[in-house]
Short mmCIF file of C-alpha atoms and ligand atoms in Angstrom, two decimals:
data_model
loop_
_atom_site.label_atom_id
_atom_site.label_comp_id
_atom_site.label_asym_id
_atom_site.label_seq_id
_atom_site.Cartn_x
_atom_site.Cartn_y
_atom_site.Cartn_z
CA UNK A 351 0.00 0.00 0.00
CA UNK A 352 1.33 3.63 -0.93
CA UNK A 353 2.24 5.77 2.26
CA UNK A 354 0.07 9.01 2.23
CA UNK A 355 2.54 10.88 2.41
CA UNK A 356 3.07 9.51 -1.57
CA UNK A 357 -0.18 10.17 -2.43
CA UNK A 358 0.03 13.77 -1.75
CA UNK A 359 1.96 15.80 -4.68
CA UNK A 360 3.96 17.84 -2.17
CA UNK A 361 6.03 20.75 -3.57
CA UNK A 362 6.80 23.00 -0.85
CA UNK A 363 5.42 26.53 -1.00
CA UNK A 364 6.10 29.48 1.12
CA UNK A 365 3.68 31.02 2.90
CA UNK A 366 3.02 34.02 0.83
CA UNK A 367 2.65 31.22 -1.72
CA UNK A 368 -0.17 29.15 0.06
CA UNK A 369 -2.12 32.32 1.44
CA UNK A 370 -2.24 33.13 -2.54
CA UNK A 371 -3.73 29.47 -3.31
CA UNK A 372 -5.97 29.94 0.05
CA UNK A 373 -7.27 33.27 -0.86
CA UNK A 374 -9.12 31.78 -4.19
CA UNK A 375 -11.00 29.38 -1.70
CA UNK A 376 -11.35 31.19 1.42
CA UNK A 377 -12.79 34.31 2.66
CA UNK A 378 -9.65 36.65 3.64
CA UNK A 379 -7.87 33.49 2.80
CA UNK A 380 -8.64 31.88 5.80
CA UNK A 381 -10.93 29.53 8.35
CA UNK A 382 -11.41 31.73 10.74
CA UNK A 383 -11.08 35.77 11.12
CA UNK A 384 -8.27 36.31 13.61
CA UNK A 385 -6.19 33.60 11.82
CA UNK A 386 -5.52 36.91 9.23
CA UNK A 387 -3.06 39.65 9.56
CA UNK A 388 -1.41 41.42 6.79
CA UNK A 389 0.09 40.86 4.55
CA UNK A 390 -0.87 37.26 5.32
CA UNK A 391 0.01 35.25 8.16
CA UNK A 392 2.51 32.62 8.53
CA UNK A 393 1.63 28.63 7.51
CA UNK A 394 2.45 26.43 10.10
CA UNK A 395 2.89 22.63 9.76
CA UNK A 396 3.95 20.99 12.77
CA UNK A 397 4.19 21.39 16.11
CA UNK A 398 5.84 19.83 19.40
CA UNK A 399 5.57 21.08 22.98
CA UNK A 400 5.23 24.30 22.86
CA UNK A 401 7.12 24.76 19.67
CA UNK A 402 5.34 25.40 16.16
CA UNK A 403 7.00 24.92 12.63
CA UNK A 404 6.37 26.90 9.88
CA UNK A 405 6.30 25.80 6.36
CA UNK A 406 9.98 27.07 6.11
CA UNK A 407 11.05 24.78 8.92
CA UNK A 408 11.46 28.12 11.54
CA UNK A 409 11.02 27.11 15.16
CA UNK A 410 8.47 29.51 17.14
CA UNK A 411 7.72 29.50 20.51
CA UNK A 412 4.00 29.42 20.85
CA UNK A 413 1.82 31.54 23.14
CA UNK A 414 -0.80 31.52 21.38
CA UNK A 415 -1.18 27.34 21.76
CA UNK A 416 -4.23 27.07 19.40
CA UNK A 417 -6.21 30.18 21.36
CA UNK A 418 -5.43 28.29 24.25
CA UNK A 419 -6.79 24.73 23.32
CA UNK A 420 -3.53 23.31 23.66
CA UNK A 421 -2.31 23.68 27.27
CA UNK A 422 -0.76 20.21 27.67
CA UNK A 423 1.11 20.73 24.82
CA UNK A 424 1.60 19.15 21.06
CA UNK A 425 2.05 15.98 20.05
CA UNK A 426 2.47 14.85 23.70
CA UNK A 427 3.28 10.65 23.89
CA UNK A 428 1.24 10.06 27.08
CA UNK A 429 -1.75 11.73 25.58
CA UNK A 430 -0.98 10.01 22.12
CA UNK A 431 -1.08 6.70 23.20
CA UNK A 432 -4.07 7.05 25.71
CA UNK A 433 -5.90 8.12 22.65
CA UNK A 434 -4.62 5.21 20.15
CA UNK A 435 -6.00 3.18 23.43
CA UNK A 436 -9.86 4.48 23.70
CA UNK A 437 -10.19 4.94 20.21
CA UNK A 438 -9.24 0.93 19.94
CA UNK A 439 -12.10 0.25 21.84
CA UNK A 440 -14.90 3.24 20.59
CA UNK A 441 -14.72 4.27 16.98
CA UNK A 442 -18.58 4.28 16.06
CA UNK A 443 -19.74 7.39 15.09
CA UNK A 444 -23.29 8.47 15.99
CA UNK A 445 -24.19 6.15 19.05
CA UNK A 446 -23.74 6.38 22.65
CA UNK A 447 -20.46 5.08 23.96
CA UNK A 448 -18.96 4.54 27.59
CA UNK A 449 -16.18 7.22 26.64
CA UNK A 450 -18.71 9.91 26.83
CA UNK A 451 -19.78 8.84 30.07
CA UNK A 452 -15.92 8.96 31.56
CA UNK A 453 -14.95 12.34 30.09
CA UNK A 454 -18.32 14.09 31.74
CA UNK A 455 -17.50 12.11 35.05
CA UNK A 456 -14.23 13.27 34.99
CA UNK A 457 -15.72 16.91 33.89
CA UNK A 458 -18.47 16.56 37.07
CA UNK A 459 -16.52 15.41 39.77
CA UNK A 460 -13.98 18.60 39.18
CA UNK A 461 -17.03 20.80 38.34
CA UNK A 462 -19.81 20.13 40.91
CA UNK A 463 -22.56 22.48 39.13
CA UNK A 464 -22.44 20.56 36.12
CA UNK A 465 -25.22 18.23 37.67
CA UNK A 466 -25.70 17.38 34.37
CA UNK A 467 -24.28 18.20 30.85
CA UNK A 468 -24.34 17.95 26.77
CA UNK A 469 -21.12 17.78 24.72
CA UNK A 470 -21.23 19.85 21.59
CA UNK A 471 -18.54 20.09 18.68
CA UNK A 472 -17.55 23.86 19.52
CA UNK A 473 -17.81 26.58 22.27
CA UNK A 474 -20.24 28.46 19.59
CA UNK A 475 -22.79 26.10 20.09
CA UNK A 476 -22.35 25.37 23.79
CA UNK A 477 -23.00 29.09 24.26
CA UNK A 478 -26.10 28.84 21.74
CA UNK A 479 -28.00 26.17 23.48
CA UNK A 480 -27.15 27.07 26.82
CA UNK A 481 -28.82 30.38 25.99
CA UNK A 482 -31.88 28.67 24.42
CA UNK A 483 -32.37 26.53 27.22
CA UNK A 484 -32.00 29.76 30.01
CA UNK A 485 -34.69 31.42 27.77
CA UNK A 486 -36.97 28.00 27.73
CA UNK A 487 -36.67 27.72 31.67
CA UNK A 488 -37.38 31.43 32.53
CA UNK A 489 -39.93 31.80 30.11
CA UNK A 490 -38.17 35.22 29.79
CA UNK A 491 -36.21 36.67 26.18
CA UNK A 492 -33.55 38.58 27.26
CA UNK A 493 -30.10 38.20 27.42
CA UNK A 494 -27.32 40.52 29.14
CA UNK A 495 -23.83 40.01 28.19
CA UNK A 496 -20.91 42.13 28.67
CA UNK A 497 -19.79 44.83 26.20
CA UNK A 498 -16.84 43.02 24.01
CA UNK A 499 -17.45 39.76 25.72
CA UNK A 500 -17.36 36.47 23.11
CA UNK A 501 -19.19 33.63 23.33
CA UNK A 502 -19.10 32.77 19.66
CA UNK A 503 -20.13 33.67 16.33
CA UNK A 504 -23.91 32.45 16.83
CA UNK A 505 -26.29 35.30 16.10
CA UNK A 506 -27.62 35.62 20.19
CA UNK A 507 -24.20 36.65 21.10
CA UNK A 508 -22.54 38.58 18.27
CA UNK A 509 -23.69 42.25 19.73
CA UNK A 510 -21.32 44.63 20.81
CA UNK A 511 -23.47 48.41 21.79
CA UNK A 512 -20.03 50.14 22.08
CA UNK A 513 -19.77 51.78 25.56
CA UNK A 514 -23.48 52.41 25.73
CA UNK A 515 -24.18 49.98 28.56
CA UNK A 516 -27.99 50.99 29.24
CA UNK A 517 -29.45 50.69 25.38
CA UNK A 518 -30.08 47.59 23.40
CA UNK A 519 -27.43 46.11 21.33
CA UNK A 520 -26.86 46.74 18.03
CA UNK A 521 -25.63 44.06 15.26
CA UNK A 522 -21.74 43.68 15.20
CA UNK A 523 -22.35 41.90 12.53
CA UNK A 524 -24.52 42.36 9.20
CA UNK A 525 -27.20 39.58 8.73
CA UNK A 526 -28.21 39.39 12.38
CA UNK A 527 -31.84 40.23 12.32
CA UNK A 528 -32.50 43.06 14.79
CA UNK A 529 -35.45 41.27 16.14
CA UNK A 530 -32.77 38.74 17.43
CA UNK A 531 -29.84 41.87 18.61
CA UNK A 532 -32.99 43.47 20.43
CA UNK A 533 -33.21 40.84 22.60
CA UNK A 534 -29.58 41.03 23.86
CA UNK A 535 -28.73 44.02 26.35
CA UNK A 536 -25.25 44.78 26.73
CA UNK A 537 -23.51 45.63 30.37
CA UNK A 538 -20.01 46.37 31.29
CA UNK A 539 -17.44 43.72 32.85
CA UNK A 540 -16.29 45.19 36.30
CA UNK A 541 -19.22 48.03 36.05
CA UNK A 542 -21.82 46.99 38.58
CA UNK A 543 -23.60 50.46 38.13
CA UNK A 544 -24.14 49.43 33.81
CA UNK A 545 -25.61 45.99 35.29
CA UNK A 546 -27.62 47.31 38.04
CA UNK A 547 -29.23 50.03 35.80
CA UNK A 548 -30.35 47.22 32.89
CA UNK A 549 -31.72 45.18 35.46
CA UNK A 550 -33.95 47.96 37.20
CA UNK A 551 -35.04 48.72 33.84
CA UNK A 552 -35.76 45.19 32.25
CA UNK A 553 -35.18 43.08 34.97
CA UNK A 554 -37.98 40.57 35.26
CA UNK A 555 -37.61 39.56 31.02
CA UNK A 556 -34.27 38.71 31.88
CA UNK A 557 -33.39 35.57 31.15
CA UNK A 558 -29.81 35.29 31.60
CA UNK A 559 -26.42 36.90 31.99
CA UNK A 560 -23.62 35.31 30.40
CA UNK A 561 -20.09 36.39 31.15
CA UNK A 562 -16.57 34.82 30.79
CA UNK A 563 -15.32 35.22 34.44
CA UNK A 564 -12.28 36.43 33.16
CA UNK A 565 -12.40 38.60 30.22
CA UNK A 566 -10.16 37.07 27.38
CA UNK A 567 -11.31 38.13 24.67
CA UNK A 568 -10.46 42.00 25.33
CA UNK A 569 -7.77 41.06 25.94
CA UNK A 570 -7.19 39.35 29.94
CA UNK A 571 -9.14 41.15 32.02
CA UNK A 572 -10.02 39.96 35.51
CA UNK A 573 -13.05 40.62 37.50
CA UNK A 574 -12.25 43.24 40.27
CA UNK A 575 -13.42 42.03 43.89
CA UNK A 576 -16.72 41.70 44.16
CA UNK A 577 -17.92 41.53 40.67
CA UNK A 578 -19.30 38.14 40.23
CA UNK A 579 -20.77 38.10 43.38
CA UNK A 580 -22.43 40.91 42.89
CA UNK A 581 -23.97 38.97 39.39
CA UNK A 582 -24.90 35.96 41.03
CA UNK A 583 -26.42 38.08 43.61
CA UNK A 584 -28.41 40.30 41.09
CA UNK A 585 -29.45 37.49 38.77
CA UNK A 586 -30.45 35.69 42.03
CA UNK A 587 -32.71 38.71 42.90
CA UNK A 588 -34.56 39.14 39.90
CA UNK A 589 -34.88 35.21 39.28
CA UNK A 590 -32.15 35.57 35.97
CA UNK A 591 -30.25 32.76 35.51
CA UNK A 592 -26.51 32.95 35.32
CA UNK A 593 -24.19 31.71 32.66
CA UNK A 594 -20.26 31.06 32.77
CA UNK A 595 -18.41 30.94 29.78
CA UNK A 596 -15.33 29.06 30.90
CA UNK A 597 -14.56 28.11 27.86
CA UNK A 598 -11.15 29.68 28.14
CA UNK A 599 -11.08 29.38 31.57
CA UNK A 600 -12.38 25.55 31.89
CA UNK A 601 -9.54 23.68 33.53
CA UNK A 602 -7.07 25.98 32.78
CA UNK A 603 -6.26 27.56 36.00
CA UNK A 604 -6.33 24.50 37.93
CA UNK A 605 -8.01 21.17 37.45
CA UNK A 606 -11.79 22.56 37.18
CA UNK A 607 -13.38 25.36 36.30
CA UNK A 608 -12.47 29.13 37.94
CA UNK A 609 -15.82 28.94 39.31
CA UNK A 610 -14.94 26.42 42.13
CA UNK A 611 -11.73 28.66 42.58
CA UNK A 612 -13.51 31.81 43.40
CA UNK A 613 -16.53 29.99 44.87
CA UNK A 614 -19.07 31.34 42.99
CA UNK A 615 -21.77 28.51 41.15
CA UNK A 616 -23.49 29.16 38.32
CA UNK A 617 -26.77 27.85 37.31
CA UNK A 618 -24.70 27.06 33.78
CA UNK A 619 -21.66 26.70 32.31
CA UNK A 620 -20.28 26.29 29.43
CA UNK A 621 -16.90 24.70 28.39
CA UNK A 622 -14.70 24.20 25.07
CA UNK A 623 -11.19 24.44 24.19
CA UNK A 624 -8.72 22.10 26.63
CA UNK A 625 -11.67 19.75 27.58
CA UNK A 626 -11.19 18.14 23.89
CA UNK A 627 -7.63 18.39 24.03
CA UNK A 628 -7.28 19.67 20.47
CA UNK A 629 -10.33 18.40 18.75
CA UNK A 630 -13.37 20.03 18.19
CA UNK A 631 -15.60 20.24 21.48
CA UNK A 632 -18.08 22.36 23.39
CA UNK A 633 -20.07 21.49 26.17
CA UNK A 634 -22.43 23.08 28.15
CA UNK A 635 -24.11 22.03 31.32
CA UNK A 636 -25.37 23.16 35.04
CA UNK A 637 -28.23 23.20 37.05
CA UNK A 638 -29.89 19.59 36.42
CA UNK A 639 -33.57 20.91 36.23
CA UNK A 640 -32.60 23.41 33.30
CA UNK A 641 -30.25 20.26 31.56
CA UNK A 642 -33.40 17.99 32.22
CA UNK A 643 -35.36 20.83 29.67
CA UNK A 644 -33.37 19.61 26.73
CA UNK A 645 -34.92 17.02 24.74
CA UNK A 646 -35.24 13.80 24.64
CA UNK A 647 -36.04 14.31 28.57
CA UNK A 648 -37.43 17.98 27.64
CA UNK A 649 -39.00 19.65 24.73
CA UNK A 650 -35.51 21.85 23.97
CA UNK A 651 -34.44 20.61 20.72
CA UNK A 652 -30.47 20.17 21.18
CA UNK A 653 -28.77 17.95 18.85
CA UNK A 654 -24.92 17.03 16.98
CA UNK A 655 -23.65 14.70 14.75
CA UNK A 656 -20.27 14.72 16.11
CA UNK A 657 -21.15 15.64 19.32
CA UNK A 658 -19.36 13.79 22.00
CA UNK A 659 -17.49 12.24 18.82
CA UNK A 660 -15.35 9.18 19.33
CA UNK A 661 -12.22 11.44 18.99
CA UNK A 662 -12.98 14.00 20.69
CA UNK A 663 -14.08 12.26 23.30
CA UNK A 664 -10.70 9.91 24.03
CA UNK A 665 -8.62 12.81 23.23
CA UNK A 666 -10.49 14.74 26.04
CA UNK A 667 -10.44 11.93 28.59
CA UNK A 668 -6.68 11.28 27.64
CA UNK A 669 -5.60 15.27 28.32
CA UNK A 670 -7.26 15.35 31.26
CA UNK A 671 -5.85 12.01 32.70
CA UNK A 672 -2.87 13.93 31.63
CA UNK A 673 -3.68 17.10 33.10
CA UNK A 674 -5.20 15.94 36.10
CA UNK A 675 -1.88 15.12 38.10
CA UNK A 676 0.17 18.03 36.91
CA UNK A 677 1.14 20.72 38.35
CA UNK A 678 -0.98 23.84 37.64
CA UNK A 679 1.40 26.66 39.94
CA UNK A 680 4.21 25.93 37.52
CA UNK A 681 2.53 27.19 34.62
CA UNK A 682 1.28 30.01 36.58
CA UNK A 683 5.07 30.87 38.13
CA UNK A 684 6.57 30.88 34.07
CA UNK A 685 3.36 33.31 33.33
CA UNK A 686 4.28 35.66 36.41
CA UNK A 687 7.81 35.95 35.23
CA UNK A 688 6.55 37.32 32.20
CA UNK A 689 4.36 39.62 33.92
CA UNK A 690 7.49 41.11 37.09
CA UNK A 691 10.06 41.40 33.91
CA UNK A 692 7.46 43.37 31.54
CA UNK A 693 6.69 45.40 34.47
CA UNK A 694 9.54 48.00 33.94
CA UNK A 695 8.20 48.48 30.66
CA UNK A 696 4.71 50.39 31.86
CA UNK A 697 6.04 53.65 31.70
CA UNK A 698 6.89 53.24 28.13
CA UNK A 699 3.58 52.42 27.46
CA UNK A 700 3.24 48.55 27.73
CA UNK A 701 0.89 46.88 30.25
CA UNK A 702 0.65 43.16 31.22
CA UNK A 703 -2.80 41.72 31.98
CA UNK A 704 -1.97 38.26 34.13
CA UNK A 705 -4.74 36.10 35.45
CA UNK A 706 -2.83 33.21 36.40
CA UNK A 707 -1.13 31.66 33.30
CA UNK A 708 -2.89 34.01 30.63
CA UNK A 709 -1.51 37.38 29.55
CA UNK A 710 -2.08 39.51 27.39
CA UNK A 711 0.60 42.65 26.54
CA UNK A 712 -1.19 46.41 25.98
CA UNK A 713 0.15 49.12 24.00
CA UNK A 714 -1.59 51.15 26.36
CA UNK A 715 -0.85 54.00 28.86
CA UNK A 716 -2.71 53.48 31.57
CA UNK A 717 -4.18 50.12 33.41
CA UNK A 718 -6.57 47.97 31.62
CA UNK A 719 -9.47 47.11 33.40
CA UNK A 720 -12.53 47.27 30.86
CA UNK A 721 -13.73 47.81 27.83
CA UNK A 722 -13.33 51.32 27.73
CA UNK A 723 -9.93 51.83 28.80
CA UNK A 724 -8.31 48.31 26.61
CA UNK A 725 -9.67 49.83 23.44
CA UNK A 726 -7.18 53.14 24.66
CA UNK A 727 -4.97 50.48 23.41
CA UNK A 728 -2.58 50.74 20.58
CA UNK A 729 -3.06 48.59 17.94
CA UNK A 730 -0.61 48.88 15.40
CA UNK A 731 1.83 49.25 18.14
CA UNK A 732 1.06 45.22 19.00
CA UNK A 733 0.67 44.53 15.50
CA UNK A 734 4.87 45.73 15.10
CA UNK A 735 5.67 43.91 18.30
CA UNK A 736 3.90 40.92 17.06
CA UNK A 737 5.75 40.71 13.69
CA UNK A 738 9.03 41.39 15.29
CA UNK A 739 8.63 38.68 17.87
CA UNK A 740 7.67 36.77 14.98
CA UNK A 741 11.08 37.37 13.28
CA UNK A 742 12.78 36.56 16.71
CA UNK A 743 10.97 32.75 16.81
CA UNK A 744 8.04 33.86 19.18
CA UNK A 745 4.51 33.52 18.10
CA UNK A 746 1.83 35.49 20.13
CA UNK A 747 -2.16 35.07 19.95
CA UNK A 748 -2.24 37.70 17.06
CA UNK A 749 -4.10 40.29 17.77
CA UNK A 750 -4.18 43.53 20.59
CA UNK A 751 -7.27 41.95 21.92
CA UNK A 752 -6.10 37.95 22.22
CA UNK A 753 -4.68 35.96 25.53
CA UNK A 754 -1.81 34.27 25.36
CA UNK A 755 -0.99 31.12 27.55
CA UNK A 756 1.57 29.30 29.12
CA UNK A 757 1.25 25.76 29.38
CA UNK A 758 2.44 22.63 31.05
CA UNK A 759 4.77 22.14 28.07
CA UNK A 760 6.61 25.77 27.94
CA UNK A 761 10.08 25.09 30.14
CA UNK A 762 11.63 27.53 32.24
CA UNK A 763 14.18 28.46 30.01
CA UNK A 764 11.81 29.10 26.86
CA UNK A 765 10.37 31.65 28.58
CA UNK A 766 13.78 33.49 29.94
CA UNK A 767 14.99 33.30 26.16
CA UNK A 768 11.39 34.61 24.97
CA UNK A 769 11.36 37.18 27.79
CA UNK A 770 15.31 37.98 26.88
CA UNK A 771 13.57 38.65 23.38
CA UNK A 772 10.88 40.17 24.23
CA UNK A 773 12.78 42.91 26.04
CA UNK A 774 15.02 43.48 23.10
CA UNK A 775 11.94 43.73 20.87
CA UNK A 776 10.79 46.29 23.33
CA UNK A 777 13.71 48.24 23.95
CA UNK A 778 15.30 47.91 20.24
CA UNK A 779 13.06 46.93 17.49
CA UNK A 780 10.56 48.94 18.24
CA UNK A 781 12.57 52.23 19.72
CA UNK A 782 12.28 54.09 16.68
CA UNK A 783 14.23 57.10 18.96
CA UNK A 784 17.15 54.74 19.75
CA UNK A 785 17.15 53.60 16.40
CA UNK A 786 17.50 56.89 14.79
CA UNK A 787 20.22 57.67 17.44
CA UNK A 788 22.00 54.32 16.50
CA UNK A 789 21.58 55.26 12.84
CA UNK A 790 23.18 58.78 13.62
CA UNK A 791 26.14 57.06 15.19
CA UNK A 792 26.94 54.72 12.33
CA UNK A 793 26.15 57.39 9.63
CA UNK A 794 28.90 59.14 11.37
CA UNK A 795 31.27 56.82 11.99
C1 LIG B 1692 -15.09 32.56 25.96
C2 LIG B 1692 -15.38 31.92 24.65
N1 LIG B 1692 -16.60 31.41 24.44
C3 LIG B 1692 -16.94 30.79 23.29
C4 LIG B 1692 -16.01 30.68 22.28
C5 LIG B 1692 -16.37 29.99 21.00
O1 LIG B 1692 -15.76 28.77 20.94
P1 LIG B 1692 -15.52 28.04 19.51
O2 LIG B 1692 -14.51 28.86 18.79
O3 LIG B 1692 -15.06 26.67 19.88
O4 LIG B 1692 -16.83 28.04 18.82
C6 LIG B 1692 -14.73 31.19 22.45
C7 LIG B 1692 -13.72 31.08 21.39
O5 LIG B 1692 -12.60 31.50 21.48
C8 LIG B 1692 -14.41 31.83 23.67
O6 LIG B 1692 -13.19 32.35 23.88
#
């Protein structure tokens, strides 16, 4: 039998090259939005730990780690073979199997809310139904989510009202009817004042609230004291239900959700990203009398071809098997490095957002702590520290308004070469005063 790798007609091509072929098929030339930045990003083909390999065979230390799906790391043997061993067993498609029933176990016992739980194939729809079936239990059409938060690219969520926290969203996006962005109000994370105000005003057709508990899709943003408290006290009050999107967060922090770490429970949650340790997965879950509403026990209508897929499923049970007896602090430690030797930098401008092993670096300033004040940030500013850490072999979540993450495969000494980098970038690269002085000097030599 021919190897595949004889089957394919393989003539390497740069990347410039393949975003040319990709552009005649794909939108922007590529799958997904943020995967574009200009002139065209950088094709990758392999990966290892927390290395990535572009098509030209440069190395690149990765922070971005697949927008944070990969925290254990790539192409990890433990994992591998755990997989190769539960896929021996379960490889129909389309039928219940005992995998599905160990990954949720292992997903309830660290996540006591989830009473009970559906596995979807992305965070999009984890968000979607969790939404329909918080509107179907209330009886109630609104929705309140936080100015800039993401939960997806379903219609429900995809309203951004700019700063004005008391009106009705607007579409972010053409072809969202309005009828759908009118039911979606729009509050600012950390502003309990924005929340309070919607609630006086529309508070018993509220359905839900649905918030990341840490913003990281502003960029990292954390709650300050007393914020999600003062949400689950507020939904509480006006009989709302409340909705965590960990699916960032979702065993990243430690092994279970930020909710149990902050002791706050939600009456649902939703999950994606490391919980199908680099396949396609969602899940969303909570309260067991709201699950219970989804058919076939309810009259929700719910349903997935490849949800709770064979692959997804051992992959998922194999990275957190994996994940389960590692140690979280040491990813945290490498990420607080980063954050005490970027420090010096904040008086030239650059902030670092840490919430445990997430960062994200802000052309910006003054402190970041909400919408208002991250988009202050500079833009183009990340965009040239991006490329130049690029050049230097360290790839960053592209984009002002991305995390980055460490994970359990980034050693100590990546991250003092990257950091060693990093501060050249900063101080050198992107000095454009020093560089003119330096360019003085030599024109005069
Ligand atoms: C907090 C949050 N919720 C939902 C989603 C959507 O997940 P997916 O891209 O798997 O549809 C994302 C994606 O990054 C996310 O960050």
């Amino acid at each position: 039998m021919k190897s595949i790798n004889s089957l394919r007609k393989y003539t390497p091509m740069s990347s410039e090259e393949l975003f040319k072929r990709a552009s005649k098929l794909f939108p922007g030339g590529v799958n997904s939005p943020v995967r574009f930045y200009p002139p065209y990003p950088t094709y990758f083909s392999r990966a290892s730990g927390s290395r990535i390999f572009d098509v030209d065979g440069k190395e690149y230390l990765d922070f971005c780690m697949g927008f944070g799906v990969n925290f254990a790391g790539y192409s990890n043997t433990t994992i591998a073979e755990e997989i190769m061993y539960l896929l021996d067993n379960t490889i129909p498609e389309g039928v219940p199997t005992e995998n599905e029933i160990i990954l949720g176990e292992i997903i309830q016992k660290s996540v006591p809310s989830m009473e009970r739980m559906r596995f979807t194939s992305s965070g999009t729809e984890a968000t979607m139904h969790a939404i329909r079936v918080a509107r179907a239990f209330t009886g109630r059409k609104l929705i309140l989510k936080m100015n800039a938060g993401f939960h997806g690219s379903h219609d429900y969520v995809l309203v951004n009202a700019g700063s004005g926290a008391l009106n009705f969203g607007t579409p972010s996006s053409p072809g969202i009817p309005e009828e759908i962005s009118g039911t979606v109000l729009v509050g600012d994370f950390n502003n309990q004042d924005s929340i309070r105000d919607l609630f006086k005003k529309h508070g018993k057709q509220i359905a839900a609230v649905i918030t990341e508990p840490v913003l990281g899709n502003l960029g990292v943003i954390g709650p300050e004291r007393g914020f999600l408290e003062f949400l689950r006290e507020i939904t509480d009050e006006y009989g709302a239900l409340l909705i965590f999107d960990e699916v960032i967060t979702g065993f990243r922090f430690h092994f279970g959700a930020y909710q149990d770490m902050i002791h706050i429970r939600p009456d649902l949650t939703t999950m994606g990203k490391i919980i199908g340790g680099g396949m396609p997965v969602g899940l969303f879950g909570g309260r067991g009398e709201i699950i219970d509403k989804i058919s076939p026990s309810g009259d929700v209508y719910q349903s997935g071809t490849f949800s709770a897929n064979p692959f997804t499923v051992a992959s998922g049970i194999a990275t957190l098997n994996f994940l389960k007896d590692r140690d979280y602090e040491y990813t945290i430690g490498l990420a607080s490095w980063v954050e005490d030797k970027l420090k010096s930098f904040s008086d030239m401008g650059v902030q670092v957002n840490r919430m445990y092993n997430m960062f994200t670096i802000f052309f910006n300033d003054g402190p970041v702590i909400d919408y208002k004040s991250a988009l202050r940030s500079d833009r183009n500013k990340f965009m040239k520290f991006f490329n130049h850490s690029r050049d230097h072999g360290i790839y960053f979540s592209p984009g002002q308004f991305e995390a980055s993450f460490i994970g359990m495969a980034h050693t100590p000494e990546e991250v003092e070469m990257a950091l060693f980098k990093m501060v050249y970038t900063l101080e050198f690269d992107m000095n454009e005063n020093r560089n003119k002085g330096e360019q003085a000097s030599v024109n005069s030599n």
